Each structure stands twice: as C-alpha cells, then as structure tokens.
XYZ file of C-alpha atoms in Angstrom:
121
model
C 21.962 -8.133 1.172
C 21.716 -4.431 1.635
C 18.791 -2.895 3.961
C 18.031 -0.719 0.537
C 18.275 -4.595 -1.543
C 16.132 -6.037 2.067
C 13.478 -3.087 1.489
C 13.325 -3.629 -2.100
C 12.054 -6.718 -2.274
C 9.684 -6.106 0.823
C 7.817 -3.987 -2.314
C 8.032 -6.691 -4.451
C 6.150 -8.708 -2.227
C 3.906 -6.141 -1.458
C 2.696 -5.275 -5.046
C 2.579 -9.474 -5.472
C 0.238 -9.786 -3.120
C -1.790 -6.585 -3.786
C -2.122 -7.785 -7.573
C -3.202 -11.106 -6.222
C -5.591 -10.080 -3.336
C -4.015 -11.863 -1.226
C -4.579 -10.391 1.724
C -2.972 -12.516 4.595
C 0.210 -12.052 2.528
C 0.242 -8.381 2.127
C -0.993 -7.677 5.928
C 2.386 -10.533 7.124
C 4.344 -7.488 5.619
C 2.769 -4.874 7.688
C 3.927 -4.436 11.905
C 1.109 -5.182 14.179
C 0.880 -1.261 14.800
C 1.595 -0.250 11.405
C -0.127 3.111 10.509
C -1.361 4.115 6.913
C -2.411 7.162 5.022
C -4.447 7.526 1.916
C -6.352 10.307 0.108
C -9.133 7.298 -0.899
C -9.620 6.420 2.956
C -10.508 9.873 3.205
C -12.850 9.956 0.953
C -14.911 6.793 1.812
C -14.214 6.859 5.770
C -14.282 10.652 6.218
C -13.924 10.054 10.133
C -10.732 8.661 9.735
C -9.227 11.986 8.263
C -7.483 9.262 5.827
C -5.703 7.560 8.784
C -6.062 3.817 10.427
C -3.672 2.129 12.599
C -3.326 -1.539 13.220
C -3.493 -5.017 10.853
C -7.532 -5.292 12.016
C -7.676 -1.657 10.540
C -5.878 -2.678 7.278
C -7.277 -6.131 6.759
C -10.946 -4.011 6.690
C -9.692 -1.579 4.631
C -8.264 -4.001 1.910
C -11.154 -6.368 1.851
C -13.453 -4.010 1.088
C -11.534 -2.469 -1.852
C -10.828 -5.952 -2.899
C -14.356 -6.557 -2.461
C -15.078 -3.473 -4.382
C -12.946 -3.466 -7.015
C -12.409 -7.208 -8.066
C -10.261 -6.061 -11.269
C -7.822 -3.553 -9.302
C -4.484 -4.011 -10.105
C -1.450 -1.715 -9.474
C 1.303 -1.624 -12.432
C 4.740 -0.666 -10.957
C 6.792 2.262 -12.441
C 9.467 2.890 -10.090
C 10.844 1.805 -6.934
C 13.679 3.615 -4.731
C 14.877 2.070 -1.794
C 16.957 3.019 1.185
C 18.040 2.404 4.766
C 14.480 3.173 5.919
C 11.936 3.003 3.630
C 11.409 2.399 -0.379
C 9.560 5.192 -2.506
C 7.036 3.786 -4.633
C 5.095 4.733 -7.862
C 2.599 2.713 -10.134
C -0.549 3.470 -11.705
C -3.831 2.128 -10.240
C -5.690 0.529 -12.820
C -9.730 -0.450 -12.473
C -11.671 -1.798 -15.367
C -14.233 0.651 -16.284
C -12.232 3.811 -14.734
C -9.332 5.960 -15.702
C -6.115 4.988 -14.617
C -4.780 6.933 -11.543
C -0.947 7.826 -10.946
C -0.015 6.910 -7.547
C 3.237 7.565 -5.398
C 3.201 5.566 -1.770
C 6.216 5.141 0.824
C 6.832 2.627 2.909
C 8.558 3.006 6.303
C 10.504 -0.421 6.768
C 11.684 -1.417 10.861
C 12.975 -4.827 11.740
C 11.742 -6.402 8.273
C 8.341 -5.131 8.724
C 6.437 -2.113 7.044
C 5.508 -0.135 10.130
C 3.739 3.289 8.249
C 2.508 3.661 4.219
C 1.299 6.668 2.682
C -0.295 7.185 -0.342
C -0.236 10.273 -2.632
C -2.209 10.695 -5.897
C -1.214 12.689 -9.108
C-alpha cells in the first residue's frame, strides 16, 4: 500500500471515530506531540490564538465539543492524499444549526497524524 493509500485510510478512521465520539480512537491516530489549529478553538479558548499541542490538549478539546454538541457529525466530501498528509473537506453538521463547510489537513509521520488544521468556508 501506497503512503497516499496508508494516509487515506488514516482519514477514514479519523472521520469513523469523530462520527462516533469515540474519542480514545481518534486521539490513537494523533502523535503524542501532535499540534492542531482551528478557527472554533479560537473562538471559545481565545488564549490559545486557535492553537493546542499534545493528546491531553486534544482529548479536552474533543470532549467538550462532544459534550457540547451530542448530535455533531461531519459528512465527508472529498479526500486527497499524498506522501505527507491528506486534504480533507466535509460539512459539519449540528442539529439545530446551519451546516458549516469545512476544509482540514492532516500532516501524517510514521503512521501517526502529527499537526491538523482546520479552515472554514
């Protein structure tokens, strides 16, 4: 298998466990120093200028949205993978909100996502 196929299905498991909330599974993707962006971490955790580092980071991060937002669910559009990294887009979907278009990368090393960052449309 291809690093692109290898990377591919690293975002399959990804949006699997996302959809699911099953957070040990989508944080076993992630490096132990694995960095991630988003415009929403921004917003609710202004002192983080939209940047955390490290699986405790993430694991807080994701609870609390799961938390949150019991009905969020991301529907996948596209995926393009390559050596390093696979681009991303899906549509964030929360009952009682309008749906959001979303693009994310992930940065792939050694099997493991080691950076992610989200853009919104």
């Amino acid at each position: 298998m291809t690093k692109a196929l290898q990377h591919e299905h690293i975002a399959r498991q990804w949006f699997a466990a996302f959809n699911t909330h099953a957070l040990e599974q989508l944080l076993a993707l992630y490096d132990e120093e694995a960095q991630h962006y988003s415009p929403k971490l921004k917003q609710r955790q202004p002192e983080t200028e939209g940047l955390i580092k490290g699986k405790a980071a993430l694991r807080a991060w994701w609870q609390d949205a799961f938390e949150r937002l019991p009905g969020l669910h991301y529907e996948v559009t596209s995926l393009t993978a390559n050596e390093d990294r696979v681009f991303m887009e899906y549509i964030r979907q929360v009952p009682g909100e309008e749906d959001m278009r979303i693009a994310e990368v992930l940065e792939v090393s050694d099997g493991g996502i080691i950076a992610s960052r989200v853009y919104h449309g």
